[in-house]
CSV table of C-alpha atoms and ligand atoms in Angstrom, one decimal:
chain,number,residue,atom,x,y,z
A,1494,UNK,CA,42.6,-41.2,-23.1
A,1495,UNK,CA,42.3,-40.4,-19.5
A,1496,UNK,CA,43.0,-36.3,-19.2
A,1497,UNK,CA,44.2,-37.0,-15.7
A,1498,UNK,CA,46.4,-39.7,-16.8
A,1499,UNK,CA,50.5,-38.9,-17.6
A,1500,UNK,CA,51.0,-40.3,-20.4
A,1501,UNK,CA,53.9,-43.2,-20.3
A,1502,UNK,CA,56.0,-41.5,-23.1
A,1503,UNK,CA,55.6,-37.9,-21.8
A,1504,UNK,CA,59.4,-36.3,-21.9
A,1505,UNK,CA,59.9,-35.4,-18.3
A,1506,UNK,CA,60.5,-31.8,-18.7
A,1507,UNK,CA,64.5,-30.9,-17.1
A,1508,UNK,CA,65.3,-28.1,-19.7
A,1509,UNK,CA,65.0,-24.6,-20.8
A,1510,UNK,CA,64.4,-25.4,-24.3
A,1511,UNK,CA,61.6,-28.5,-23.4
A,1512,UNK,CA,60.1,-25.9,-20.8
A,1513,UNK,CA,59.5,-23.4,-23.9
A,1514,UNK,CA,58.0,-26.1,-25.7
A,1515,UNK,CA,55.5,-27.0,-23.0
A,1516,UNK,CA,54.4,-23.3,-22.1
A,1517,UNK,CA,54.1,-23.2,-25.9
A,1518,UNK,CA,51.6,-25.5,-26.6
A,1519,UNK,CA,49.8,-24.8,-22.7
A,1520,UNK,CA,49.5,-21.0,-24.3
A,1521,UNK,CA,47.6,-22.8,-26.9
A,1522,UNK,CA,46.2,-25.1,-25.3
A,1523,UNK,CA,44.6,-22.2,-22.7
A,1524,UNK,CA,43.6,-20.1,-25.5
A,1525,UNK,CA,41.7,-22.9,-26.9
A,1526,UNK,CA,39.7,-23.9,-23.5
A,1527,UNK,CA,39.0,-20.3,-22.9
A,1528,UNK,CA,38.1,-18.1,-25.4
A,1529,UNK,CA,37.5,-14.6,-24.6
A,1530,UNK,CA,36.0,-16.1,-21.0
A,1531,UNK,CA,37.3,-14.8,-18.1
A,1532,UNK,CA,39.1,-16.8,-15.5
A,1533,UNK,CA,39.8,-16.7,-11.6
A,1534,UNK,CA,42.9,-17.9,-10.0
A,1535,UNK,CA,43.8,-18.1,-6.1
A,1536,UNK,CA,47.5,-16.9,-6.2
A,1537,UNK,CA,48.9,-17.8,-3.2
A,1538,UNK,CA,52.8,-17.0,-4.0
A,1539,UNK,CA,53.3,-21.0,-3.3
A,1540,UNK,CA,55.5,-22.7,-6.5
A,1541,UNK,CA,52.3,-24.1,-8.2
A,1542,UNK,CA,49.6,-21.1,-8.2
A,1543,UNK,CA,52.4,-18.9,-9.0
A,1544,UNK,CA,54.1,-20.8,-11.9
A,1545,UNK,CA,49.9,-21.1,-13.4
A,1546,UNK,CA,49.4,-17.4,-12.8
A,1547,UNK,CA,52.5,-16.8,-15.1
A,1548,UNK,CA,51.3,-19.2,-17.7
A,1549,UNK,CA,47.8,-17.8,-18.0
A,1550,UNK,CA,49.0,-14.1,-17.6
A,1551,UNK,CA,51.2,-14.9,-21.1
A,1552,UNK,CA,48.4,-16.8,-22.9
A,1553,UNK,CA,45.5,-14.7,-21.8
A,1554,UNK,CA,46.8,-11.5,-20.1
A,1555,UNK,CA,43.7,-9.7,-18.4
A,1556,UNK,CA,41.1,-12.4,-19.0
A,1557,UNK,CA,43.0,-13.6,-16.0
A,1558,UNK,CA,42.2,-12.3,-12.4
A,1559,UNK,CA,44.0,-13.6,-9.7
A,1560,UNK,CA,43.1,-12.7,-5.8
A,1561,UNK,CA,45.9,-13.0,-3.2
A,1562,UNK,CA,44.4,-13.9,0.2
A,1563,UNK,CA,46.8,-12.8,2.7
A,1564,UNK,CA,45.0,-14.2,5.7
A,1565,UNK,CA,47.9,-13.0,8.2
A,1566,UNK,CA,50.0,-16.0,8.4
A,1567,UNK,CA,52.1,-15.5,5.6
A,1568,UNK,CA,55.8,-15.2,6.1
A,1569,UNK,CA,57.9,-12.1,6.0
A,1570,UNK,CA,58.0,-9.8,3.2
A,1571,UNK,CA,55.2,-12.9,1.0
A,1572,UNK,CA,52.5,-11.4,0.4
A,1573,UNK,CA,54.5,-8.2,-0.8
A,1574,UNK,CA,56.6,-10.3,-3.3
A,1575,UNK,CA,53.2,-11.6,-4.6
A,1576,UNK,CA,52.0,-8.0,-5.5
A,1577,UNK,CA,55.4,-6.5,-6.8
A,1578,UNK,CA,56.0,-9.7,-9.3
A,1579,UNK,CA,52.0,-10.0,-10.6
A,1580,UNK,CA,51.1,-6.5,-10.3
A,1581,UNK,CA,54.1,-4.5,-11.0
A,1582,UNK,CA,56.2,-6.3,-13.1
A,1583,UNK,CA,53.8,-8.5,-14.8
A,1584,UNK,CA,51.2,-6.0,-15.1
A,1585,UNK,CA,48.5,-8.5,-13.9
A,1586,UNK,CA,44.6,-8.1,-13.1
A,1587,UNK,CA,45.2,-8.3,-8.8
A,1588,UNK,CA,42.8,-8.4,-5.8
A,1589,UNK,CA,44.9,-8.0,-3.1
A,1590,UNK,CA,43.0,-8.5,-0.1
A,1591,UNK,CA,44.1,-8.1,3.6
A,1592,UNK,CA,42.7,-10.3,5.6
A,1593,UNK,CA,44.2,-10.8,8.3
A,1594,UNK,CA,42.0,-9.3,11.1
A,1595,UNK,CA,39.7,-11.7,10.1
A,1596,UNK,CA,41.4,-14.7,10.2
A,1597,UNK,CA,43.3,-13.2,13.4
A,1598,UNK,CA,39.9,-12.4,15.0
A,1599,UNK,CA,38.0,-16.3,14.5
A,1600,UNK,CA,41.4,-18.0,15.7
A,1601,UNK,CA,41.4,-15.8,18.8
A,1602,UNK,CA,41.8,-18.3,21.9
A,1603,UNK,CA,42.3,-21.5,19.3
A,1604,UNK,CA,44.4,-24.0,20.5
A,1605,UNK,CA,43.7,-27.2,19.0
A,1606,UNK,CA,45.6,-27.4,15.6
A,1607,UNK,CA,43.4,-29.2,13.7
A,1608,UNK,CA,40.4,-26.9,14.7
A,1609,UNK,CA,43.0,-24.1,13.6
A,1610,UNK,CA,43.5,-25.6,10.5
A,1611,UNK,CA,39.7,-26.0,9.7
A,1612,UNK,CA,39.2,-22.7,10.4
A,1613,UNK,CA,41.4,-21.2,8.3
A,1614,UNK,CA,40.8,-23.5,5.6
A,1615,UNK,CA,36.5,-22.5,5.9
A,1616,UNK,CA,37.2,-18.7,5.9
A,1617,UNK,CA,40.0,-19.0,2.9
A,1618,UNK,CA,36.8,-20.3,1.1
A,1619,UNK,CA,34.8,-17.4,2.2
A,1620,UNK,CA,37.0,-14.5,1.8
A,1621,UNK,CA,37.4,-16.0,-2.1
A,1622,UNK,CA,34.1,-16.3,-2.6
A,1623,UNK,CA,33.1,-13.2,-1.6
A,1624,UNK,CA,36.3,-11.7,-3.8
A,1625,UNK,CA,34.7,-13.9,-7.2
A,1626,UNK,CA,31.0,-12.7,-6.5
A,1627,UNK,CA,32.1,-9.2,-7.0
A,1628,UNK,CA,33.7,-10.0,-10.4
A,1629,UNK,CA,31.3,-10.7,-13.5
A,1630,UNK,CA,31.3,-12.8,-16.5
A,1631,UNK,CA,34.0,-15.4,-14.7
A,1632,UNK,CA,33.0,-18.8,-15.8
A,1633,UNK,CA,36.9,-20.6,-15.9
A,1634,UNK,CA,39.2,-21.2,-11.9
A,1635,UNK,CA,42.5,-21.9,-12.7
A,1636,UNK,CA,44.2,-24.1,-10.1
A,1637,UNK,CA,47.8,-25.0,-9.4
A,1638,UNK,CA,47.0,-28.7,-8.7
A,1639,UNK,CA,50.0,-30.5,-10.4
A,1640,UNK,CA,50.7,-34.5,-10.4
A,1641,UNK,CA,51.1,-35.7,-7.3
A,1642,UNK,CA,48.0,-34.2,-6.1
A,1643,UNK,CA,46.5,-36.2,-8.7
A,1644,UNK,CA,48.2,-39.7,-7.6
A,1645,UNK,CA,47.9,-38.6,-3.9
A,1646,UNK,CA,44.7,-36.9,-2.8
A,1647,UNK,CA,41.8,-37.3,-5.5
A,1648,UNK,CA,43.1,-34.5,-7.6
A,1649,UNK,CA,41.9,-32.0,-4.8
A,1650,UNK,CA,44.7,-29.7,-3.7
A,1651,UNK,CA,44.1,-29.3,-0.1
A,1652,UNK,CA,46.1,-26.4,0.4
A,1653,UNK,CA,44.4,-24.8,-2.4
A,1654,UNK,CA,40.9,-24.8,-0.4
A,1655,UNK,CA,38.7,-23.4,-3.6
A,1656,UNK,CA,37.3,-27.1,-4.2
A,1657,UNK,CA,34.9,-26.2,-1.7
A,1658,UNK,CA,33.1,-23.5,-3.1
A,1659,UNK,CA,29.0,-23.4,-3.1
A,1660,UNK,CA,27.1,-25.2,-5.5
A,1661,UNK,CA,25.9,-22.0,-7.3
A,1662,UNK,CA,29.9,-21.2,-8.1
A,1663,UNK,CA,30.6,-24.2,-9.7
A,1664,UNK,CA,33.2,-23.3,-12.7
A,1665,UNK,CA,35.3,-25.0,-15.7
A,1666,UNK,CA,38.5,-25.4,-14.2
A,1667,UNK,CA,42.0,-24.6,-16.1
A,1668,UNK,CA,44.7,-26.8,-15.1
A,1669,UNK,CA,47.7,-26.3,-17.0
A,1670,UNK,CA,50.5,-28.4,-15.1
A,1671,UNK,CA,48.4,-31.0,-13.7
A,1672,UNK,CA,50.3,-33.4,-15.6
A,1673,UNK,CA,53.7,-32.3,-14.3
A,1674,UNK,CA,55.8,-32.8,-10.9
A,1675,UNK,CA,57.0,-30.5,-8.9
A,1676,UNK,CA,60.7,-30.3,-10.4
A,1677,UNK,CA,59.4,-30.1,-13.5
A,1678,UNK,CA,57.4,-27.2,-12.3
A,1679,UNK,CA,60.1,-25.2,-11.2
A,1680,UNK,CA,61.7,-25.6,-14.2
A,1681,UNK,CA,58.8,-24.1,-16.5
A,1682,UNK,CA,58.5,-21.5,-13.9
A,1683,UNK,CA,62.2,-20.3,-14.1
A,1684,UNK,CA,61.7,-20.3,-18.1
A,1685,UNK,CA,58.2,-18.0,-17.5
A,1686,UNK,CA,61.1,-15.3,-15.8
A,1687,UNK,CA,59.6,-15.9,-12.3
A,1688,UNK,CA,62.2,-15.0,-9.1
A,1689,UNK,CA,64.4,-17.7,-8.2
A,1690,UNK,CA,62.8,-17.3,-4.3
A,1691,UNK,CA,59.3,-17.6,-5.7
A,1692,UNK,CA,60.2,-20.9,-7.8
A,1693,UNK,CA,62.7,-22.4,-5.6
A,1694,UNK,CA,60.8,-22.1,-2.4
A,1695,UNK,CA,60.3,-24.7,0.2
A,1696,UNK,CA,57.2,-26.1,1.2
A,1697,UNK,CA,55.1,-24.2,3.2
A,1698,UNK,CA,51.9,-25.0,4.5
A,1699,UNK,CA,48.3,-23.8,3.4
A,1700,UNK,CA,47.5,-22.9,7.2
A,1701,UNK,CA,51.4,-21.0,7.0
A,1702,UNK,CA,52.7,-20.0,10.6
A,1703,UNK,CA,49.1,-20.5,11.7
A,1704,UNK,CA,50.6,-24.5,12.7
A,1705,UNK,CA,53.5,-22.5,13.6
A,1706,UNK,CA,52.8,-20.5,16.3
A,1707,UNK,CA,51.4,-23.2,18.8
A,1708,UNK,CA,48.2,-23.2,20.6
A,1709,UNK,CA,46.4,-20.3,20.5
A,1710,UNK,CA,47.5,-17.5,18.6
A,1711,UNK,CA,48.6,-14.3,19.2
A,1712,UNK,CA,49.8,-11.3,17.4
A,1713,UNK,CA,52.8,-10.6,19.3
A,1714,UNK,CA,54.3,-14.0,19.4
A,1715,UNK,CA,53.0,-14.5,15.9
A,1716,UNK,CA,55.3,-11.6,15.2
A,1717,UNK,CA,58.4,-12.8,16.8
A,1718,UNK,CA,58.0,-15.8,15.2
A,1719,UNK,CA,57.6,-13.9,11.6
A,1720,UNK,CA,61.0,-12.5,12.7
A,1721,UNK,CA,63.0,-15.1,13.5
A,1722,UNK,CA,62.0,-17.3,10.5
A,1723,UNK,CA,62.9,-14.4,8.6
A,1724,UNK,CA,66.2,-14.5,9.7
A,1725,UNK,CA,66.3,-18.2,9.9
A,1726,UNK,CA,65.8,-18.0,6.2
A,1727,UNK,CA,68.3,-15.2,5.5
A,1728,UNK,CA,70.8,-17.0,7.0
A,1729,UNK,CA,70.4,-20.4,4.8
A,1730,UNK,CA,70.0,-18.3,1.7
A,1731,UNK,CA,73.6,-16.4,2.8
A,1732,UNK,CA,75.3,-19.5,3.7
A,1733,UNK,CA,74.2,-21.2,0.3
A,1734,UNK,CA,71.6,-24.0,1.8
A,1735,UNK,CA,68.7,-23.1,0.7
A,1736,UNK,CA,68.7,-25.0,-2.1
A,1737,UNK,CA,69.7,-28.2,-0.1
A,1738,UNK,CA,67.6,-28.4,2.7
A,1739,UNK,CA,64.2,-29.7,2.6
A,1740,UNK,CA,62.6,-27.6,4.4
A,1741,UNK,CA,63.6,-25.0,7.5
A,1742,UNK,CA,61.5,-22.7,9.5
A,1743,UNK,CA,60.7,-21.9,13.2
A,1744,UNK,CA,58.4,-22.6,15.5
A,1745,UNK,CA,57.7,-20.9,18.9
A,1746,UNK,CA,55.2,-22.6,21.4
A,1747,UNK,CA,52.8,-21.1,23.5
A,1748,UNK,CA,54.7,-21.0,26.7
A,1749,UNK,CA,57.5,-18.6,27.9
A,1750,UNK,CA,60.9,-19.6,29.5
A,1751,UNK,CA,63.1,-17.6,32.4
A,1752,UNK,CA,66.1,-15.5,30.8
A,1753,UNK,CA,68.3,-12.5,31.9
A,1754,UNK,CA,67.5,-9.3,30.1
A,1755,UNK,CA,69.5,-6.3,31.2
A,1756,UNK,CA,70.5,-7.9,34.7
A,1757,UNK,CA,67.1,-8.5,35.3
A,1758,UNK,CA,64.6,-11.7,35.1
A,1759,UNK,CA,62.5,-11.5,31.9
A,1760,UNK,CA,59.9,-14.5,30.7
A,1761,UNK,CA,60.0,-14.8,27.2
A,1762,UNK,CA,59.3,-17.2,24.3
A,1763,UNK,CA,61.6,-19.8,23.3
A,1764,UNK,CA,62.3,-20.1,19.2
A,1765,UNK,CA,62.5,-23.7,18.4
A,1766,UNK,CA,64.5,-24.2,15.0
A,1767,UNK,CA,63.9,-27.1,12.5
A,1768,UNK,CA,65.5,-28.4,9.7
A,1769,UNK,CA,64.7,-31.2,7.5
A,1770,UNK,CA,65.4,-33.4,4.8
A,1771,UNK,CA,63.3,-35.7,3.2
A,1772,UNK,CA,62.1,-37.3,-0.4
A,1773,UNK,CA,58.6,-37.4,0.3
A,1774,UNK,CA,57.7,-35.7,3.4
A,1775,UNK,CA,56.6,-39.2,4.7
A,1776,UNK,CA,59.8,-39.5,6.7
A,1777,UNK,CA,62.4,-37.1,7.4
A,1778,UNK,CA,66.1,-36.8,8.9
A,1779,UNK,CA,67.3,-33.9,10.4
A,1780,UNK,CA,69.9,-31.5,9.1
A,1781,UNK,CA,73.4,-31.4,10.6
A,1782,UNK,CA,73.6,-27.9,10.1
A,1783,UNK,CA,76.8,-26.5,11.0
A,1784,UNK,CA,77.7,-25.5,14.2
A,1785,UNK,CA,79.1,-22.1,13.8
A,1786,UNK,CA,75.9,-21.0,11.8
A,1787,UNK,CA,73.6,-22.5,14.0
A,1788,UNK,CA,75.0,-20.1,16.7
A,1789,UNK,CA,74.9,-17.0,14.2
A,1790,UNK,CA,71.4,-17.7,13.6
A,1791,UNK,CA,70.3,-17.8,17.7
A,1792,UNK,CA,72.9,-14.8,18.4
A,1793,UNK,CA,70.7,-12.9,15.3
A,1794,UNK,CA,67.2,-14.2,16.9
A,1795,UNK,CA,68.3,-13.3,20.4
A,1796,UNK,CA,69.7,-9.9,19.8
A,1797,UNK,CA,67.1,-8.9,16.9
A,1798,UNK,CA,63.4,-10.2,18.0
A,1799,UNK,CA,61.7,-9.3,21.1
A,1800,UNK,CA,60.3,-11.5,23.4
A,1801,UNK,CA,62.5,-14.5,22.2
A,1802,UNK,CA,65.4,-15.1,25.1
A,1803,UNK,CA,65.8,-18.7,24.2
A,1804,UNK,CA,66.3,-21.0,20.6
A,1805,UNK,CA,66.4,-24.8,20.8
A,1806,UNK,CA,67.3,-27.0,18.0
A,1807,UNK,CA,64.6,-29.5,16.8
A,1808,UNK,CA,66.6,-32.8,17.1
A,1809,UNK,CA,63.6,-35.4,16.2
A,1810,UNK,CA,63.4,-37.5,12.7
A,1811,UNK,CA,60.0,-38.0,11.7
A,1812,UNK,CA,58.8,-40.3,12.8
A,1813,UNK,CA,58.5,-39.7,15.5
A,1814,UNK,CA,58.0,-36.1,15.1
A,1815,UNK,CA,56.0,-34.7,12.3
A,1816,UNK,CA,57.8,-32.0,9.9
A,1817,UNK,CA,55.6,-29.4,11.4
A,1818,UNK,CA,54.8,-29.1,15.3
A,1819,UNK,CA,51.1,-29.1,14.8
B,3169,LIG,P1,54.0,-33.3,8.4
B,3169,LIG,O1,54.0,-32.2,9.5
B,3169,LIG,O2,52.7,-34.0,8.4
B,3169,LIG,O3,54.2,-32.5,7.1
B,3169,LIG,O4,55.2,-34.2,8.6
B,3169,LIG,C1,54.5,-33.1,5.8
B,3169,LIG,C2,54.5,-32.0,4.8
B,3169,LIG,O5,53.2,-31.5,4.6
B,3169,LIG,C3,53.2,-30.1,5.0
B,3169,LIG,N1,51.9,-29.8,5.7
B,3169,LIG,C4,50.9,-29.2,5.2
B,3169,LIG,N2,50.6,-28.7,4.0
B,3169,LIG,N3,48.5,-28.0,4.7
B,3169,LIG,C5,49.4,-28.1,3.7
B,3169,LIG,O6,49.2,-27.6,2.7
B,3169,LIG,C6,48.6,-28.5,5.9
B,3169,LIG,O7,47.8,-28.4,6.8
B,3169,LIG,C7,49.9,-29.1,6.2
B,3169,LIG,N4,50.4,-29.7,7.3
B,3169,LIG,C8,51.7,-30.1,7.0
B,3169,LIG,C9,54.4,-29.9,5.8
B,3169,LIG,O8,54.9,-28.5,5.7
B,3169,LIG,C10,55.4,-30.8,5.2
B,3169,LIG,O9,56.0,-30.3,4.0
């Protein structure tokens, strides 16, 4: 039987009580594969790595180390939720490590997004590395890589970037929910007692506001964006669409527009929202979000984040327009 295979009478896991059963027999299941080895998880606070850390935190407690990478680009308040539910609540083994001066520093003067992307991508690899070379005795990587990675991309979990470790770190890998899809994901995770924001979230990309904030980046207009896709975000959440929109962030390009500040000129950054729904990211519509809230949300951005005098509205299905802008 093919390990990577679903099999066709698997019971698509939609319930509390089928969830239990699963992370019952994957407790086993992990037990059985690891022994008393020690395994290495990237935990990036995304659905997948998160739902896995859970799992293997309850089946093997401190055998498991998980590092969180925070390479700068994470949204507001992220990386924090990472380190309060693993380290404080669930008492985890976690390497926190700050890296966003590094990642900061390399993309410096970067404007071509797929450069961008490969550079984040290379020194995610090397900031983990260096993390698992200071640990001993580690001879298991867990990995979030669930179904569709399988059917999709080779089994490789792009966003996940530890496939491309050096030949002398080559481990046994722990794969859980590789058999599962994404709903089904969310549902073991709810059951495992993780946050509703943590299981529920929307996509977001490995390279995070890196494809965000256009062109090259920098750290003040990274930071207005942070800002107003925090309040973006707020806003859904309060007005009770979170859970039915796609996905929704902002995006703020590398150019500034003219706007009135205090009776005087001032050049600033315009926010550009987008909303989206789609079934499998291949082609998207755009959300008729209301009016009224659409205004609330660029009266917030406006009056709350500096250097923004200006929010458009994303209008453009994809195609022709890709979900993200780079
Ligand atoms: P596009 O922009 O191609 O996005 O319409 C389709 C879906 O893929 C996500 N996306 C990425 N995810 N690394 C990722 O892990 C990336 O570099 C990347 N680029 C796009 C995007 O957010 C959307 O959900």
């Amino acid at each position: 039987m093919d390990p990577n295979k679903r099999p066709d009478d698997m019971v698509r896991i939609t319930t509390p009580e089928l969830a239990q059963a699963f992370i019952e027999e994957q407790v086993e299941a992990v037990r059985a594969q690891v022994g008393d080895g020690k395994v290495l998880l990237a935990l990036s606070g995304g659905v997948d790595s998160s739902v896995v850390a859970a799992l293997l935190i309850k089946a093997i407690g401190k055998q498991l180390t998980c590092v969180h990478v925070n390479h700068g680009l994470m949204r507001k308040g992220e990386s924090e939720q990472v380190c309060q539910v693993f380290g404080d609540e669930l008492d985890a083994n976690l390497v926190y490590v700050d890296a966003t001066d590094r990642f900061l520093d390399l993309l410096a003067g970067v404007e071509e997004p797929e450069t961008k992307r490969k550079i984040i991508g290379a020194e995610f690899i090397r900031v983990f590395e260096e993390e698992a070379r200071k640990l001993e005795g580690v001879s298991f990587l867990a990995q979030g890589t669930i179904y569709p990675d399988i059917l999709e991309s080779d089994g490789v979990k792009a966003h996940h970037n530890v496939g491309g470790l050096p030949d002398d770190m080559q481990f046994e890998l722990v794969e859980p929910v590789k058999l599962l899809f994404k709903d089904e994901v969310r549902v073991v995770g709810r059951e495992l007692g993780l946050p509703a924001s943590m299981v529920d979230r929307q996509p977001f990309p490995g390279p995070g506001l890196g494809v965000r904030c256009l062109g090259a980046i920098t750290r003040d207009r990274l930071a207005a964006l942070r800002e107003a896709d925090a309040i973006l975000r707020e806003e859904i959440a309060e007005a009770g669409l979170a859970g039915s929109i796609w996905q929704y962030f902002v995006a703020v390009p590398d150019f500034r527009a003219t706007g009135v500040r205090d009776d005087k000129r001032a050049y600033e950054w315009p926010a550009i929202i987008r909303a989206v729904n789609t079934v499998d990211a291949m082609t998207a519509d755009v959300v008729e979000i209301d009016w009224a809230l659409l205004k609330k949300i660029t009266a917030r951005i406006l009056a709350e984040v500096p250097g923004i005098c200006r929010v458009c509205y994303d209008l453009t299905p994809k195609p022709t327009g890709t979900i993200e802008w780079e």
